[in-house]
């Protein structure tokens, strides 16, 4: 019986995994260079961790289930809430600020399409304990540095969710309105605000979303203090970060309170948002202190799709045996000890077939487990140039390091 993968999930073959691991390495290295340290949380949590802030509506988008003891659980749809739960439970006395990063799979019950999966990965960071512009600037710059290092062609939009919340303060269905703004569903937003007799607000939201500078948006809506956002802009400009001020960013999740940002990459079609983040307050909701935090999550799968990264592959070396498997195993072990990835024949093939297999998997070298071994040398064949050479055991490491 043929069994298919569940809808919205993927298998990753070795070439794909190599690229994913290479991208992952870049992300980890850069995050660590900013002082972030890795954390991990459970794959499933109590459902209420995700409904406390967003209400029952989010259950629609969550893989929620009841376990055998009748507990309501959920596969994590994201990691900000889990990390803040962990912080409230276990890290509240640690010196602040805390800088955490993660790379984990997330699950959302969404309609699958290109770039949108039911199981996907996020690389994210949370900077916990500072409510200053420097912290927002740092996480934005970090996300920017990562996507630049991966040669992604993207644009960065930065705004402040407090502005839209302020404008919508008299609206009854604020959260719904924010979600419609996030989806840029202007028709439904207009209907909603018209129903509430507040078409004027609709016009302000439209104008604010189109403004390109702080001066411009200030002329449209002057009741908001733009100085915090301006401080973030100033730091970003000093770092030569290219960004677009965008006062219409609403973000899809409900917990944001301040500066928010999104990154969109070319070449991905409709699902082009490769990163989203901003500042929020969640710790108190989970029984902790009311600490300001900020962070982001990069859509790892989308970035892998469009990034250009070197998958540092070690040369593939095949040990060609002459019928004596113990010799092949010994030579392979010598190679491995010299830092080389060595493959032995487990099919009982003759020399010709072993070499043709080496060709078919694009091996870089064949090393013969022959009688030269007694002289302390092995015969090495470069599968690309077809040249053969005897190399002493001591020189193996040098010979293969740097070769491809
Ligand atoms: P988010 O915008 O919901 O934010 O997700 C972050 C990124 O995950 C998105 O920009 C997108 O690239 C990727 N993503 C989301 N859903 C899918 C999907 N179904 N398939 C593939 N990729 C997807 C958050 O999750 C926040 N926790 C980010 C954050 C961290 N804010 C503060 N700290």
Short mmCIF file of C-alpha atoms in Angstrom, two decimals, residues 3-287:
data_model
loop_
_atom_site.label_atom_id
_atom_site.label_comp_id
_atom_site.label_asym_id
_atom_site.label_seq_id
_atom_site.Cartn_x
_atom_site.Cartn_y
_atom_site.Cartn_z
CA UNK A 3 1.13 5.94 1.75
CA UNK A 4 1.41 9.64 0.96
CA UNK A 5 2.81 12.39 3.16
CA UNK A 6 0.18 14.37 5.04
CA UNK A 7 -0.98 17.47 3.17
CA UNK A 8 1.25 20.51 3.62
CA UNK A 9 4.31 18.51 4.78
CA UNK A 10 7.51 17.80 2.89
CA UNK A 11 10.34 15.29 2.66
CA UNK A 12 13.87 16.62 2.36
CA UNK A 13 16.41 14.66 0.33
CA UNK A 14 20.17 14.99 0.95
CA UNK A 15 20.85 17.83 -1.54
CA UNK A 16 18.04 19.86 -0.02
CA UNK A 17 19.19 19.09 3.51
CA UNK A 18 22.72 20.20 2.65
CA UNK A 19 21.39 23.55 1.49
CA UNK A 20 19.16 23.87 4.55
CA UNK A 21 22.05 23.07 6.88
CA UNK A 22 24.30 25.58 5.10
CA UNK A 23 21.65 28.31 5.48
CA UNK A 24 21.14 27.30 9.08
CA UNK A 25 24.85 27.62 9.79
CA UNK A 26 24.91 31.20 8.52
CA UNK A 27 21.88 32.12 10.62
CA UNK A 28 23.28 30.56 13.78
CA UNK A 29 26.71 32.13 13.33
CA UNK A 30 25.34 35.63 12.82
CA UNK A 31 22.86 35.37 15.72
CA UNK A 32 25.64 34.10 17.98
CA UNK A 33 27.91 36.94 16.86
CA UNK A 34 25.26 39.30 18.32
CA UNK A 35 25.30 37.39 21.63
CA UNK A 36 22.17 35.28 21.12
CA UNK A 37 22.12 31.73 22.54
CA UNK A 38 20.01 28.85 21.37
CA UNK A 39 16.92 27.63 23.19
CA UNK A 40 14.38 24.90 22.47
CA UNK A 41 10.85 24.41 23.76
CA UNK A 42 8.41 21.48 23.44
CA UNK A 43 6.80 20.70 20.09
CA UNK A 44 3.40 20.76 21.79
CA UNK A 45 2.07 23.02 24.51
CA UNK A 46 -1.18 23.58 26.36
CA UNK A 47 -3.62 25.00 23.87
CA UNK A 48 -4.36 27.97 26.10
CA UNK A 49 -0.83 29.27 25.63
CA UNK A 50 -1.90 30.27 22.14
CA UNK A 51 -5.53 31.20 22.84
CA UNK A 52 -4.94 33.40 25.91
CA UNK A 53 -3.98 36.39 23.82
CA UNK A 54 -5.65 35.65 20.52
CA UNK A 55 -8.93 34.08 21.62
CA UNK A 56 -10.65 30.94 20.39
CA UNK A 57 -10.51 32.07 16.75
CA UNK A 58 -6.90 30.99 16.39
CA UNK A 59 -7.89 27.37 17.11
CA UNK A 60 -9.04 27.25 13.50
CA UNK A 61 -5.43 27.68 12.38
CA UNK A 62 -3.86 25.44 14.99
CA UNK A 63 -3.26 21.72 15.17
CA UNK A 64 -5.15 21.27 18.43
CA UNK A 65 -5.94 17.93 19.96
CA UNK A 66 -6.96 16.28 23.19
CA UNK A 67 -4.57 13.73 24.66
CA UNK A 68 -5.55 10.47 26.33
CA UNK A 69 -5.94 12.22 29.68
CA UNK A 70 -8.28 14.80 28.23
CA UNK A 71 -5.79 17.70 28.15
CA UNK A 72 -6.22 20.26 25.39
CA UNK A 73 -2.89 20.53 23.61
CA UNK A 74 -1.59 22.15 20.45
CA UNK A 75 1.38 21.74 18.12
CA UNK A 76 3.18 25.09 18.32
CA UNK A 77 2.18 27.46 15.50
CA UNK A 78 5.10 29.76 16.40
CA UNK A 79 7.69 30.18 19.13
CA UNK A 80 7.26 33.59 20.69
CA UNK A 81 4.54 32.46 23.11
CA UNK A 82 6.45 29.25 24.06
CA UNK A 83 9.68 31.18 24.63
CA UNK A 84 7.88 33.73 26.79
CA UNK A 85 6.21 30.94 28.76
CA UNK A 86 9.67 29.44 29.29
CA UNK A 87 10.97 32.84 30.33
CA UNK A 88 8.14 33.35 32.85
CA UNK A 89 8.59 29.81 34.23
CA UNK A 90 12.33 29.51 34.33
CA UNK A 91 14.33 32.59 33.44
CA UNK A 92 12.78 35.44 35.36
CA UNK A 93 15.78 35.86 37.66
CA UNK A 94 18.42 35.69 34.91
CA UNK A 95 20.38 38.88 34.15
CA UNK A 96 18.67 41.03 31.55
CA UNK A 97 18.47 41.49 28.73
CA UNK A 98 18.17 37.89 27.58
CA UNK A 99 19.03 37.05 24.01
CA UNK A 100 17.58 33.78 22.74
CA UNK A 101 17.43 32.22 19.30
CA UNK A 102 15.73 29.12 17.94
CA UNK A 103 15.30 27.07 14.81
CA UNK A 104 12.28 24.84 15.14
CA UNK A 105 9.39 23.38 13.22
CA UNK A 106 5.97 24.97 13.56
CA UNK A 107 2.55 23.75 12.54
CA UNK A 108 -0.35 25.72 11.16
CA UNK A 109 -3.57 24.36 9.76
CA UNK A 110 -3.49 26.54 6.66
CA UNK A 111 -4.45 25.96 3.07
CA UNK A 112 -1.18 24.68 1.59
CA UNK A 113 0.28 26.40 -1.46
CA UNK A 114 3.72 27.28 -2.76
CA UNK A 115 5.69 28.63 0.21
CA UNK A 116 2.89 27.94 2.66
CA UNK A 117 3.06 24.65 4.51
CA UNK A 118 1.38 22.97 7.43
CA UNK A 119 4.75 22.06 8.86
CA UNK A 120 7.41 24.71 8.37
CA UNK A 121 10.50 25.96 10.14
CA UNK A 122 11.23 29.28 11.78
CA UNK A 123 14.57 30.74 12.69
CA UNK A 124 13.80 33.38 15.26
CA UNK A 125 15.16 35.47 18.09
CA UNK A 126 13.66 37.05 21.18
CA UNK A 127 15.38 39.91 23.01
CA UNK A 128 13.76 40.05 26.44
CA UNK A 129 13.96 42.86 28.96
CA UNK A 130 14.44 46.11 27.07
CA UNK A 131 11.81 48.54 25.90
CA UNK A 132 14.26 50.89 24.22
CA UNK A 133 14.69 51.73 20.53
CA UNK A 134 18.14 50.11 20.62
CA UNK A 135 16.57 46.69 21.16
CA UNK A 136 14.21 47.05 18.19
CA UNK A 137 17.06 48.38 16.06
CA UNK A 138 19.24 45.44 17.08
CA UNK A 139 16.77 42.72 16.12
CA UNK A 140 15.86 44.43 12.86
CA UNK A 141 19.54 44.79 12.00
CA UNK A 142 20.18 41.16 12.92
CA UNK A 143 17.43 39.90 10.60
CA UNK A 144 18.74 42.23 7.90
CA UNK A 145 22.32 40.98 8.31
CA UNK A 146 21.18 37.35 8.05
CA UNK A 147 19.21 37.84 4.84
CA UNK A 148 22.03 39.90 3.31
CA UNK A 149 24.58 37.21 4.19
CA UNK A 150 22.37 34.66 2.44
CA UNK A 151 22.19 36.85 -0.67
CA UNK A 152 18.42 37.14 -0.53
CA UNK A 153 16.91 39.91 -2.65
CA UNK A 154 14.49 41.51 -0.19
CA UNK A 155 12.92 44.72 1.03
CA UNK A 156 12.54 45.64 4.69
CA UNK A 157 9.47 47.54 5.91
CA UNK A 158 9.45 49.08 9.38
CA UNK A 159 6.49 50.64 11.20
CA UNK A 160 4.75 50.96 14.55
CA UNK A 161 1.64 48.99 15.35
CA UNK A 162 0.69 51.47 18.09
CA UNK A 163 -0.23 53.98 15.43
CA UNK A 164 -2.95 51.82 13.85
CA UNK A 165 -4.15 50.75 17.29
CA UNK A 166 -4.45 54.43 18.23
CA UNK A 167 -6.39 55.23 15.09
CA UNK A 168 -8.71 52.28 15.74
CA UNK A 169 -9.12 53.02 19.44
CA UNK A 170 -12.85 53.81 19.15
CA UNK A 171 -13.57 50.85 16.91
CA UNK A 172 -15.35 47.94 18.56
CA UNK A 173 -13.88 45.14 16.46
CA UNK A 174 -10.28 46.37 16.65
CA UNK A 175 -8.63 42.98 16.41
CA UNK A 176 -10.67 42.04 13.38
CA UNK A 177 -9.87 45.37 11.78
CA UNK A 178 -6.14 44.79 12.44
CA UNK A 179 -6.33 41.38 10.81
CA UNK A 180 -8.02 42.84 7.74
CA UNK A 181 -5.32 45.52 7.51
CA UNK A 182 -2.68 42.78 7.82
CA UNK A 183 -4.27 40.95 4.90
CA UNK A 184 -4.69 44.25 3.01
CA UNK A 185 -8.35 43.32 2.62
CA UNK A 186 -9.51 46.91 2.16
CA UNK A 187 -13.01 45.97 0.96
CA UNK A 188 -13.87 44.05 4.12
CA UNK A 189 -12.24 46.73 6.27
CA UNK A 190 -14.38 49.38 4.62
CA UNK A 191 -17.51 47.27 5.22
CA UNK A 192 -16.60 46.76 8.85
CA UNK A 193 -15.90 50.42 9.57
CA UNK A 194 -18.93 51.53 7.57
CA UNK A 195 -21.10 49.24 9.67
CA UNK A 196 -19.68 50.87 12.78
CA UNK A 197 -20.41 54.28 11.24
CA UNK A 198 -16.74 55.16 11.09
CA UNK A 199 -15.82 55.59 7.46
CA UNK A 200 -13.62 58.50 8.45
CA UNK A 201 -11.34 56.06 10.27
CA UNK A 202 -11.16 53.97 7.13
CA UNK A 203 -9.89 56.96 5.19
CA UNK A 204 -7.26 57.71 7.84
CA UNK A 205 -6.07 54.08 7.81
CA UNK A 206 -5.76 54.21 4.02
CA UNK A 207 -3.85 57.49 4.05
CA UNK A 208 -1.56 56.43 6.85
CA UNK A 209 -0.78 53.15 5.05
CA UNK A 210 0.28 55.06 1.99
CA UNK A 211 2.49 57.60 3.76
CA UNK A 212 6.18 57.28 2.97
CA UNK A 213 7.83 59.39 5.67
CA UNK A 214 7.29 60.38 9.30
CA UNK A 215 6.67 63.98 8.21
CA UNK A 216 3.96 62.83 5.83
CA UNK A 217 2.23 60.53 8.32
CA UNK A 218 2.41 63.22 10.99
CA UNK A 219 0.42 65.55 8.74
CA UNK A 220 -2.27 62.87 8.37
CA UNK A 221 -2.35 61.83 12.01
CA UNK A 222 -0.64 64.07 14.54
CA UNK A 223 -2.00 62.50 17.76
CA UNK A 224 0.75 59.92 17.92
CA UNK A 225 4.26 60.21 19.33
CA UNK A 226 6.61 59.20 16.54
CA UNK A 227 9.83 59.85 18.46
CA UNK A 228 10.48 56.21 19.44
CA UNK A 229 10.10 55.06 15.85
CA UNK A 230 12.32 57.91 14.68
CA UNK A 231 15.06 56.78 17.08
CA UNK A 232 14.91 53.27 15.59
CA UNK A 233 15.07 54.75 12.08
CA UNK A 234 18.08 56.83 13.08
CA UNK A 235 20.07 53.80 14.28
CA UNK A 236 19.13 51.82 11.17
CA UNK A 237 20.22 54.70 8.92
CA UNK A 238 23.53 54.97 10.78
CA UNK A 239 24.12 51.30 9.91
CA UNK A 240 23.27 51.91 6.25
CA UNK A 241 20.27 49.60 6.48
CA UNK A 242 17.98 50.11 3.53
CA UNK A 243 14.34 50.13 4.66
CA UNK A 244 10.93 51.49 3.79
CA UNK A 245 8.96 53.28 6.54
CA UNK A 246 5.57 51.56 6.44
CA UNK A 247 2.81 52.79 8.74
CA UNK A 248 0.31 50.20 7.54
CA UNK A 249 2.00 47.10 9.01
CA UNK A 250 -0.55 45.40 11.27
CA UNK A 251 1.08 41.94 11.69
CA UNK A 252 -1.05 38.81 11.81
CA UNK A 253 -0.52 38.01 15.49
CA UNK A 254 -2.25 39.98 18.23
CA UNK A 255 0.52 40.49 20.75
CA UNK A 256 2.52 43.29 19.12
CA UNK A 257 2.57 46.62 20.91
CA UNK A 258 5.27 48.76 19.32
CA UNK A 259 7.73 48.78 16.45
CA UNK A 260 6.95 46.07 13.88
CA UNK A 261 8.71 45.01 10.72
CA UNK A 262 8.39 42.66 7.79
CA UNK A 263 10.69 41.54 5.00
CA UNK A 264 9.53 40.52 1.56
CA UNK A 265 11.67 38.58 -0.87
CA UNK A 266 11.58 38.52 -4.64
CA UNK A 267 10.93 35.25 -6.42
CA UNK A 268 8.43 33.73 -4.05
CA UNK A 269 5.10 34.79 -5.51
CA UNK A 270 2.24 35.37 -3.10
CA UNK A 271 4.01 33.98 -0.02
CA UNK A 272 6.83 36.48 -0.17
CA UNK A 273 7.01 37.45 3.49
CA UNK A 274 10.25 35.91 4.67
CA UNK A 275 10.48 37.55 8.06
CA UNK A 276 8.16 39.22 10.53
CA UNK A 277 8.66 40.62 13.98
CA UNK A 278 8.38 43.46 16.42
CA UNK A 279 8.00 44.35 20.06
CA UNK A 280 5.39 42.86 22.33
CA UNK A 281 4.46 42.19 25.94
CA UNK A 282 3.48 38.62 26.71
CA UNK A 283 5.34 37.61 29.87
CA UNK A 284 2.71 38.89 32.30
CA UNK A 285 -0.02 37.00 30.52
CA UNK A 286 1.90 33.82 31.32
CA UNK A 287 2.35 34.63 35.00
#
